Tab-separated table of C-alpha atoms in Angstrom:
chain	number	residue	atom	x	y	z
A	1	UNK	CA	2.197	17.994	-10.603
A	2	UNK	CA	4.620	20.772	-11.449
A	3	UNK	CA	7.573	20.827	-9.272
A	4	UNK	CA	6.525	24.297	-7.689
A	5	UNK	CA	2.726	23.548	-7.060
A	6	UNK	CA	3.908	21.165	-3.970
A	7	UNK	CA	4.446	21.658	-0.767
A	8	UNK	CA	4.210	20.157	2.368
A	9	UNK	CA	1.781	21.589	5.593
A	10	UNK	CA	1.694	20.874	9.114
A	11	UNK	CA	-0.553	17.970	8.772
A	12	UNK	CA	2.056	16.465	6.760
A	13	UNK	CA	-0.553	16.311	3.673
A	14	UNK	CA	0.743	16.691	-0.068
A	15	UNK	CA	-1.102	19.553	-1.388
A	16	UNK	CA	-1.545	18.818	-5.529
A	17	UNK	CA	-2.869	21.381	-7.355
A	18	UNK	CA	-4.081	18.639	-10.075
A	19	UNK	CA	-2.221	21.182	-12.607
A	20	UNK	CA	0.535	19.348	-14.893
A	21	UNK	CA	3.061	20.587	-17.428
A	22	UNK	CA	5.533	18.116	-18.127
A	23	UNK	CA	6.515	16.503	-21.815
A	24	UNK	CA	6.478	12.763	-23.199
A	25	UNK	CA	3.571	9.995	-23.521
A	26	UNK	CA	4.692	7.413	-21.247
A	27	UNK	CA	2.522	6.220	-18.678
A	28	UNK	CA	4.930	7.634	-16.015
A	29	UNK	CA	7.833	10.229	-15.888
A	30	UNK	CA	11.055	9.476	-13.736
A	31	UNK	CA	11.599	12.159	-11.404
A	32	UNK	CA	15.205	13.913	-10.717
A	33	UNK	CA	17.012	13.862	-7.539
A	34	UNK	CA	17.122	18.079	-7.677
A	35	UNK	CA	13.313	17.994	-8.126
A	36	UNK	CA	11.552	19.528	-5.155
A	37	UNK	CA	8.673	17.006	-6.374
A	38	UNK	CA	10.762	14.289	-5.908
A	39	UNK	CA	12.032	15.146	-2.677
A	40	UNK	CA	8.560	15.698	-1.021
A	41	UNK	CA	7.840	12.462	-2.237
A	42	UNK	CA	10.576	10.763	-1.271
A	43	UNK	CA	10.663	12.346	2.576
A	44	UNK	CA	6.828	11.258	2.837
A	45	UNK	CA	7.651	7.977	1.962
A	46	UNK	CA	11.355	8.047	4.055
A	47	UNK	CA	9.431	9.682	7.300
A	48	UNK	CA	7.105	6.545	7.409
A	49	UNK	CA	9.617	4.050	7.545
A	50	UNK	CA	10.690	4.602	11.061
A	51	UNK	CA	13.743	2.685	12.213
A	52	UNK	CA	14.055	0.799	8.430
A	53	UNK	CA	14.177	4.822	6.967
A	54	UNK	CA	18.346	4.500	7.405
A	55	UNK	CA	18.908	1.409	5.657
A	56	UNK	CA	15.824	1.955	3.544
A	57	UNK	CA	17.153	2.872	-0.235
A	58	UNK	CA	14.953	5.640	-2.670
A	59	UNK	CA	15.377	3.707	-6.265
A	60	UNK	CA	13.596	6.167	-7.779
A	61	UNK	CA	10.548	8.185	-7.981
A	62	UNK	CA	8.394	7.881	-11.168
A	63	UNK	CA	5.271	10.619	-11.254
A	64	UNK	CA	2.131	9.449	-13.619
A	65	UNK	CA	2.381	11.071	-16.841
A	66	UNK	CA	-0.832	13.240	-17.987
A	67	UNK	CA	0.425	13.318	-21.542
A	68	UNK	CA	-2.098	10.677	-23.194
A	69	UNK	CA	-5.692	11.435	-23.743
A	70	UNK	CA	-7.342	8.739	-21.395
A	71	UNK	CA	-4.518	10.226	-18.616
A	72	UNK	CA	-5.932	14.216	-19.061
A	73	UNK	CA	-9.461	12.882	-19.162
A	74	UNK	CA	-9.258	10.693	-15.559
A	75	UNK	CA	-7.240	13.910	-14.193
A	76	UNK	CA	-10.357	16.296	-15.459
A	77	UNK	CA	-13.000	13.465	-14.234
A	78	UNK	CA	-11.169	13.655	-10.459
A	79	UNK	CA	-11.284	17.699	-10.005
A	80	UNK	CA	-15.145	17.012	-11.221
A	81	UNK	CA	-15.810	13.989	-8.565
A	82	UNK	CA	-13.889	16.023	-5.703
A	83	UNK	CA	-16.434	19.287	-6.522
A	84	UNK	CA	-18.856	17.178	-6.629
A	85	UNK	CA	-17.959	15.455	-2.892
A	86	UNK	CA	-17.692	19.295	-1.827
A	87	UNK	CA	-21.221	20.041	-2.827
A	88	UNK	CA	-22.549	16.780	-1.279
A	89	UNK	CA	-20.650	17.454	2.251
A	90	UNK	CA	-21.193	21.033	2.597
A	91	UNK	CA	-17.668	21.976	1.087
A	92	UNK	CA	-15.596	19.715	2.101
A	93	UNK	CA	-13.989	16.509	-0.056
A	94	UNK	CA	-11.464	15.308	2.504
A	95	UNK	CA	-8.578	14.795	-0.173
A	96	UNK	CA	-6.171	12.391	1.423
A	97	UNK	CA	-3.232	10.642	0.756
A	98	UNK	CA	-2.406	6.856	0.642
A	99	UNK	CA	-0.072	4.256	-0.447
A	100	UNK	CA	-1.350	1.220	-2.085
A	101	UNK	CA	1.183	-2.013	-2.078
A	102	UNK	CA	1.245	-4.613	-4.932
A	103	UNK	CA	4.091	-6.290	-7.055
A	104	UNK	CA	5.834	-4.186	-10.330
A	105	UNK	CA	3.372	-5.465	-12.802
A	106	UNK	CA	0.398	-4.811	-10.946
A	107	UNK	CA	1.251	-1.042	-9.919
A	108	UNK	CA	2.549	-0.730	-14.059
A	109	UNK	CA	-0.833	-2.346	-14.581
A	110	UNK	CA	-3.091	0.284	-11.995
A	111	UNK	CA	-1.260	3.313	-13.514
A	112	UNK	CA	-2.114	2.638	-17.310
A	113	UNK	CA	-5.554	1.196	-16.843
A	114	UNK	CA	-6.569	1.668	-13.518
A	115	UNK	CA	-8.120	-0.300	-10.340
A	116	UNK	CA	-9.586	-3.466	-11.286
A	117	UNK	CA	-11.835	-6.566	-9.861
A	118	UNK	CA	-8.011	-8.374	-9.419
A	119	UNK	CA	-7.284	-5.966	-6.831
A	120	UNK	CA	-10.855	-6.032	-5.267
A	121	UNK	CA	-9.886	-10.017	-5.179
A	122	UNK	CA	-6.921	-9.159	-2.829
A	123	UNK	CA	-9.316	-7.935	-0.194
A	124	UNK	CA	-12.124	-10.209	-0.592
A	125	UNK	CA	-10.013	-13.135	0.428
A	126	UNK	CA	-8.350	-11.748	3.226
A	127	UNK	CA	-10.437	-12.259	6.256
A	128	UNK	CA	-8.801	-9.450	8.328
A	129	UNK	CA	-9.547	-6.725	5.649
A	130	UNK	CA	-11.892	-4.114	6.621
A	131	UNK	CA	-14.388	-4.392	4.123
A	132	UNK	CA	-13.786	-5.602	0.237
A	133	UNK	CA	-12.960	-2.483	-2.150
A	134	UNK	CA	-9.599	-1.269	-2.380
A	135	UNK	CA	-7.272	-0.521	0.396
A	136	UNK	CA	-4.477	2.193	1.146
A	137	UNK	CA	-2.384	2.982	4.343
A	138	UNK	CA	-2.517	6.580	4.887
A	139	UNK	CA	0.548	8.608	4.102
A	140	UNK	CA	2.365	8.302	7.003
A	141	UNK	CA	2.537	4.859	6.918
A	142	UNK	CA	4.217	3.862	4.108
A	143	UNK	CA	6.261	0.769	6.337
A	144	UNK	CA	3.261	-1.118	6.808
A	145	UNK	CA	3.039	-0.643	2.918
A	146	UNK	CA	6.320	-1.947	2.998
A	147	UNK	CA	5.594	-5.064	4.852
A	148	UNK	CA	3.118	-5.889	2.331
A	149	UNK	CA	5.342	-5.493	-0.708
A	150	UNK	CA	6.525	-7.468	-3.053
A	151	UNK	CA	10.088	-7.470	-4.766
A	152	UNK	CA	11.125	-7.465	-7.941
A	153	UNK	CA	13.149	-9.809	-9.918
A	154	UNK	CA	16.458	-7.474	-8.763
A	155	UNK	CA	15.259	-6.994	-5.502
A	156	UNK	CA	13.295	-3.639	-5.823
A	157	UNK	CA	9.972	-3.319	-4.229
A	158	UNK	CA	7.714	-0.791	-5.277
A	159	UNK	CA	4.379	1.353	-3.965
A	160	UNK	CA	2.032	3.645	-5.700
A	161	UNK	CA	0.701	7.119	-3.834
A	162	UNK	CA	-2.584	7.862	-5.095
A	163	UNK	CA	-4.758	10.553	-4.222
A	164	UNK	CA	-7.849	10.217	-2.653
A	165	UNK	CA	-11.045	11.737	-2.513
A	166	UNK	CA	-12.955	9.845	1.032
A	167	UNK	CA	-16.006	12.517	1.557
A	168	UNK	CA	-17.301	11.137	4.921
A	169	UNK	CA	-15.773	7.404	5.982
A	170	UNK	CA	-17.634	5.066	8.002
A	171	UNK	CA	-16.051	2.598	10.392
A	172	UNK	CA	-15.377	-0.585	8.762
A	173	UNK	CA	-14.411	-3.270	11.363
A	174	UNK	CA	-11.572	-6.007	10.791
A	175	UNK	CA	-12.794	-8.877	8.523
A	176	UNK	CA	-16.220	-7.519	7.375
A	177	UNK	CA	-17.339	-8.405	3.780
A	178	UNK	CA	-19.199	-4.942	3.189
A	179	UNK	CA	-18.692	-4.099	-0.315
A	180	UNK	CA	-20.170	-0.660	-0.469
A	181	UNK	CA	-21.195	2.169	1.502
A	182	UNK	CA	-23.529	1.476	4.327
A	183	UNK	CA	-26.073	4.406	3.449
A	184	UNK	CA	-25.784	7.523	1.203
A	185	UNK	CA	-24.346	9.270	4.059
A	186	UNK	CA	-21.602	7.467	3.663
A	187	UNK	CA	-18.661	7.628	0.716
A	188	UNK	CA	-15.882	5.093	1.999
A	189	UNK	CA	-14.375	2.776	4.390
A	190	UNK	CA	-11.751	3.494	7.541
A	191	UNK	CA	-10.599	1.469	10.282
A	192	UNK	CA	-10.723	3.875	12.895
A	193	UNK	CA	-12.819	7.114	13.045
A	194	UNK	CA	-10.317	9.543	14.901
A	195	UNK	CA	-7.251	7.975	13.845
A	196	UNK	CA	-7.780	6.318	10.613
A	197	UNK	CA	-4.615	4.248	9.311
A	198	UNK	CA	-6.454	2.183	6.506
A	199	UNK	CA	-8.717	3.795	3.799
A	200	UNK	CA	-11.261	1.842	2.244
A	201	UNK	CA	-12.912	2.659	-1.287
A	202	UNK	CA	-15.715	0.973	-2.355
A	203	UNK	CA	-15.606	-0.505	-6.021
A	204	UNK	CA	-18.201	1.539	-7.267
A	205	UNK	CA	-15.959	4.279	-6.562
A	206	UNK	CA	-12.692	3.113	-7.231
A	207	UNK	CA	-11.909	4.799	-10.754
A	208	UNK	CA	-13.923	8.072	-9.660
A	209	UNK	CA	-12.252	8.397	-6.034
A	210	UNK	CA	-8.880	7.086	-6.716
A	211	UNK	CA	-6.409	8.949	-9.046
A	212	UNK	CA	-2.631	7.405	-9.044
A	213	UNK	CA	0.439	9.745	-8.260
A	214	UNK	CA	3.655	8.844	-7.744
A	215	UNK	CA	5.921	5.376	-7.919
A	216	UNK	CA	8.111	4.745	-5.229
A	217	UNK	CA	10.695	2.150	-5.724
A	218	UNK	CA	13.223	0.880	-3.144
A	219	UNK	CA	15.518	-1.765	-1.341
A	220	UNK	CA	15.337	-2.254	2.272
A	221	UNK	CA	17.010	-5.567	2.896
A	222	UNK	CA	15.910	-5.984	6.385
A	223	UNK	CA	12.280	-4.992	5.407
A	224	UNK	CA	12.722	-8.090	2.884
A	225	UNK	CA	12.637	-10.796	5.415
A	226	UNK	CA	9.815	-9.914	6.773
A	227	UNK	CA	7.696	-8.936	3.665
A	228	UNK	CA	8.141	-9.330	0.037
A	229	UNK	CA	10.437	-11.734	-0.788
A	230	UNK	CA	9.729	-14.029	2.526
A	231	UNK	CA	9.407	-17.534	1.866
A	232	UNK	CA	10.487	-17.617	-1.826
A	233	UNK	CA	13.438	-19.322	-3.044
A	234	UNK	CA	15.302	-16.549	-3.978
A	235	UNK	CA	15.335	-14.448	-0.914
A	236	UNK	CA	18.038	-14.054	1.032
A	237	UNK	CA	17.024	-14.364	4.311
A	238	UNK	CA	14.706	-17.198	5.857
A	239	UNK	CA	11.875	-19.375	3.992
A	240	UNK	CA	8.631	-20.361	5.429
A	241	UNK	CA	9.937	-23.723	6.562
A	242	UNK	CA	13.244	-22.933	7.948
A	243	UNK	CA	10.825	-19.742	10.061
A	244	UNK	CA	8.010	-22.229	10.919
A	245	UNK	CA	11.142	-24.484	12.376
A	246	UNK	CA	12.476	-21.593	14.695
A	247	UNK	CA	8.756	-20.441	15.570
A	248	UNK	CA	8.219	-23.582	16.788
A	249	UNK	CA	10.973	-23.329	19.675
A	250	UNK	CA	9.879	-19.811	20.578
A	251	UNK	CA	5.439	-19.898	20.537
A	252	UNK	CA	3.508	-21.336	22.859
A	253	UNK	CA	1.433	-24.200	21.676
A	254	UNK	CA	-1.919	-22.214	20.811
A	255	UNK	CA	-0.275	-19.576	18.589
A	256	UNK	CA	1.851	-22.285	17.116
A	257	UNK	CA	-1.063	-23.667	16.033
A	258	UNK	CA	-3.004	-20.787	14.697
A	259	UNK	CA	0.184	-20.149	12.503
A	260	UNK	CA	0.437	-23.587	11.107
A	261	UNK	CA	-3.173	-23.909	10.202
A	262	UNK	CA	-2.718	-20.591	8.338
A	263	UNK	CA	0.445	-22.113	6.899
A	264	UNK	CA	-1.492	-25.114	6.146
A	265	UNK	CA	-4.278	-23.371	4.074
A	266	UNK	CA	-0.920	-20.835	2.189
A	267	UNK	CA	0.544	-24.700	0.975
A	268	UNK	CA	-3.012	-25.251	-0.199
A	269	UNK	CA	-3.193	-22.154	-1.743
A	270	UNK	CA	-6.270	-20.719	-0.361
A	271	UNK	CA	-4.576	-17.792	1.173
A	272	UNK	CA	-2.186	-15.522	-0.671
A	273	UNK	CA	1.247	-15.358	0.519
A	274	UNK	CA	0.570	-11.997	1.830
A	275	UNK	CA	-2.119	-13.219	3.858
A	276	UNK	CA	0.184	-15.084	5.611
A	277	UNK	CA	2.916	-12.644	5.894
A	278	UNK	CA	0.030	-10.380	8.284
A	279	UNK	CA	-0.813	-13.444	10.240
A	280	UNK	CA	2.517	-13.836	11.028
A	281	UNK	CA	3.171	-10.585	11.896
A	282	UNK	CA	0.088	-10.175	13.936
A	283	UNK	CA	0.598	-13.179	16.026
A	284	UNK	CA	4.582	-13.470	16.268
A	285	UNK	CA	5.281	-9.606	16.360
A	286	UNK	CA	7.611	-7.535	14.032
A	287	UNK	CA	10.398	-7.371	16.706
A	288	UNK	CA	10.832	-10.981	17.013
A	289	UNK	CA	10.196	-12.188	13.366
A	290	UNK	CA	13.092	-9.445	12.417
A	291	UNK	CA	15.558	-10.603	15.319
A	292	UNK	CA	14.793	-14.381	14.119
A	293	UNK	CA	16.250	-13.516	10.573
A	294	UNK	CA	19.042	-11.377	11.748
A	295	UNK	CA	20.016	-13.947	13.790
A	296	UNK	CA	19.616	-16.531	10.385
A	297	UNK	CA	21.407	-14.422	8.516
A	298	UNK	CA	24.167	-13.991	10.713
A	299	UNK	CA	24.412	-17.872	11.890
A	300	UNK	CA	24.144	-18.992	7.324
């Protein structure tokens, strides 16, 4: 989107007018720092972050490029499916924002071929997700997106803002194995009705409802003990044994145990490391899993 078709309103929404003039053929275009584009992006993505915002680093900010043939055509085929959402729910499409996390390759892999049955595979393992399609934070959420991440060989972690068309969501509760709309009424998944902070789309839908946007990439090297690069052998922080250790001095005994059977089943690879990264975080709590590797870090 052309630098001077965005802007920001009160809801905090990007407003795209789906209209692109740039140059080149790549699958994405690096945005500059002056670009008002680049700025909305990157203040979306910043204003979600909370606390981590001020150590939180903008790498850069890559836009998808609408250059190549099969790029114009899935823009064209999105303006057509969000009409066609209007018609169906008496004018209105509910065009929403979301950021979806994943490693480099698989966001370079989304943006030049789209959503896929590896990503549907994510969800469909994880016994917490609301529903197996494909799942986004909303907008303003972007450090739970964070969380999730995964960094790259130097350290940069990356998430892809996609555009959303959700017609009229259904409620989707935590660790259902729905796998597409409940009734014709229905075009996609949420978590919560009034407040919705996860958005579900169904993979029937997922290369009509979903059209990639922008590439965030960043370093937040608190974020990265908690998230990405937690428990590998490169990180700099604290791996899953050394955290299981000091867990054990600070849980009680039954959420000791929940976390070492889910531990347990991560060695035995049938849970992703991500999987365990949420249990973690759901049982132990952000604020204590982040003062556990400051106070690592500081004591190495």
């Amino acid at each position: 989107m052309a630098a001077e078709q965005v802007e920001t309103v009160d809801n905090g929404e990007i407003i795209d007018s789906l209209s692109h003039h740039t140059s080149g053929d790549s699958t994405t275009i690096l945005l500059r720092e002056d670009n008002r584009e680049y700025d909305v992006v990157k203040n979306c993505f910043l204003s979600g972050m909370g606390l981590h915002s001020a150590e939180t680093t903008v790498v850069s900010v890559r836009k998808t490029s609408t250059q190549r043939i099969t790029a114009k055509a899935k823009l064209a085929a999105s303006v057509v499916f969000a009409e066609a959402m209007k018609r169906k729910n008496g004018g209105e499409a509910n065009v929403r924002y979301g950021w979806y996390s994943g490693s480099k390759e698989e966001i370079e892999r989304i943006v030049s071929y789209g959503f896929s049955s590896r990503e549907i595979d994510k969800f469909e393992k994880d016994d917490r997700s609301h529903g197996v399609g494909i799942h986004f934070l909303h907008h303003t959420c972007s450090l739970a997106a964070a969380v999730l991440g995964e960094a790259d060989e130097e350290g940069v972690e990356h998430l892809l803002l996609c555009r959303l068309i959700l017609g009229k969501p259904e409620r989707i509760i935590s660790g259902s194995k729905q796998t597409y709309p409940s009734s014709s009424e229905y075009d996609c998944g949420v978590d919560n009705l009034e407040n919705p902070r996860k958005y579900v789309i169904w993979s029937c839908n997922m290369n009509s409802y979903i059209l990639p946007g922008h590439v965030v990439s960043f370093k937040s090297p608190r974020l990265r003990g908690v998230g990405g690069s937690l428990g590998r052998g490169r990180s700099p922080c604290v791996s899953f044994p050394v955290l299981m250790s000091i867990l054990s001095k600070s849980l009680d005994h039954p959420r000791m145990n929940v976390l070492m059977t889910s531990y347990d089943d991560f060695r035995k690879r049938k849970v992703r490391r991500e999987q365990l990264v949420r249990k973690m975080r759901e049982v132990v709590g952000d604020e204590l899993l982040l003062d556990i590797i400051k106070n690592h870090r500081n004591s190495a």
